[in-house]
Amino acid sequence: MWAESEWEAARGKSTSSGVSAGIGALRVALLFGSAAVAFALLVTPILQRYSASGGTAWNKSPGVDYTQTGSVGYKGSYTVRRSVLQGTPGSICVIRDNGTRSGDCN
């Protein structure tokens, strides 16, 4: 008959502190990781609702020109010009590839 420690060695059981410390560190990492995911899932809708209502100045700053995109039915090329020297700050000048101009062109 074998002694109990020999049975543990044959079964592959280890009582070293390095293995148990590694498993403990893994459990701590999983705990904090799952807490971070839960926090993100709870905070995201709250922040989205807060920003949609215009809560702070960083998302609705006055004087900031937010870029807007869209499609134009014109098949050729064109140039859009804006100038700070024009009378109206929001006026634009569109110059098409055939030389025609539209908008506020000086």
Coordinates of C-alpha atoms in Angstrom, one line a residue:
M1 CA 0.0 0.0 0.0
W2 CA 1.0 3.5 -0.8
A3 CA 1.0 6.4 1.6
E4 CA -1.6 9.1 1.2
S5 CA 1.1 11.6 -0.2
E6 CA 2.0 9.1 -2.8
W7 CA -1.6 8.8 -4.0
E8 CA -1.8 12.6 -4.3
A9 CA 1.4 12.6 -6.3
A10 CA 0.1 9.9 -8.6
R11 CA -3.2 11.8 -9.1
G12 CA -1.4 15.0 -10.0
K13 CA -2.5 17.0 -7.0
S14 CA 0.0 19.7 -6.0
T15 CA 0.0 21.6 -2.8
S16 CA 2.6 24.3 -3.8
S17 CA 1.8 27.9 -2.9
G18 CA 2.7 29.1 -6.4
V19 CA -0.2 27.4 -8.1
S20 CA -2.7 28.6 -5.5
A21 CA -1.4 32.2 -5.8
G22 CA -1.8 32.0 -9.5
I23 CA -5.4 30.9 -9.2
G24 CA -6.1 33.6 -6.6
A25 CA -4.7 36.2 -9.0
L26 CA -6.9 34.9 -11.8
R27 CA -9.9 35.1 -9.5
V28 CA -9.2 38.7 -8.6
A29 CA -8.7 39.6 -12.2
L30 CA -12.0 38.0 -13.2
L31 CA -13.7 39.8 -10.3
F32 CA -12.5 43.2 -11.3
G33 CA -13.1 42.5 -15.0
S34 CA -16.7 41.5 -14.4
A35 CA -17.2 44.6 -12.2
A36 CA -15.8 46.9 -15.0
V37 CA -18.2 45.3 -17.5
A38 CA -21.2 45.7 -15.2
F39 CA -20.2 49.3 -14.5
A40 CA -20.0 50.0 -18.2
L41 CA -23.4 48.4 -18.9
L42 CA -25.0 50.5 -16.2
V43 CA -23.3 53.8 -16.8
T44 CA -23.6 53.9 -20.7
P45 CA -27.4 54.4 -20.9
I46 CA -27.3 57.0 -18.1
L47 CA -24.6 59.1 -19.9
Q48 CA -26.4 58.7 -23.2
R49 CA -29.6 60.0 -21.7
Y50 CA -27.8 62.9 -20.0
S51 CA -26.0 64.0 -23.2
A52 CA -29.2 63.7 -25.3
S53 CA -30.9 66.2 -23.0
G54 CA -28.0 68.7 -23.6
G55 CA -26.6 68.3 -20.1
T56 CA -23.1 69.8 -20.4
A57 CA -21.3 72.4 -22.5
W58 CA -18.7 70.0 -24.0
N59 CA -21.3 68.4 -26.3
K60 CA -23.2 71.5 -27.3
S61 CA -20.5 74.2 -27.5
P62 CA -21.6 77.5 -29.1
G63 CA -19.5 78.6 -32.0
V64 CA -18.3 75.1 -33.0
D65 CA -19.0 74.2 -36.6
Y66 CA -20.0 70.5 -36.6
T67 CA -19.3 68.9 -40.0
Q68 CA -22.3 67.5 -41.8
T69 CA -22.2 65.1 -44.8
G70 CA -24.7 64.3 -47.5
S71 CA -24.9 63.4 -51.2
V72 CA -25.3 65.8 -54.1
G73 CA -27.0 64.9 -57.4
Y74 CA -24.3 66.7 -59.5
K75 CA -22.1 64.2 -61.5
G76 CA -19.2 66.6 -62.2
S77 CA -16.6 68.1 -59.9
Y78 CA -17.0 71.3 -57.9
T79 CA -15.2 73.4 -55.3
V80 CA -16.9 74.8 -52.2
R81 CA -15.3 78.1 -50.9
R82 CA -16.0 79.8 -47.7
S83 CA -14.2 83.0 -46.5
V84 CA -14.1 84.8 -43.3
L85 CA -13.9 88.1 -45.3
Q86 CA -17.4 87.7 -46.7
G87 CA -20.2 89.8 -45.2
T88 CA -22.2 86.8 -44.0
P89 CA -20.1 84.2 -42.1
G90 CA -22.2 81.2 -43.2
S91 CA -22.2 82.1 -46.9
I92 CA -20.6 79.7 -49.4
C93 CA -19.5 79.9 -53.0
V94 CA -19.8 76.8 -55.2
I95 CA -17.6 76.7 -58.4
R96 CA -18.5 73.9 -60.8
D97 CA -16.0 72.3 -63.3
N98 CA -17.5 74.2 -66.2
G99 CA -16.8 77.6 -64.5
T100 CA -20.3 78.4 -63.4
R101 CA -20.6 79.9 -59.9
S102 CA -23.5 79.7 -57.5
G103 CA -24.0 81.0 -53.9
D104 CA -22.3 84.1 -52.5
C105 CA -19.3 84.4 -54.8
N106 CA -17.5 87.8 -55.0

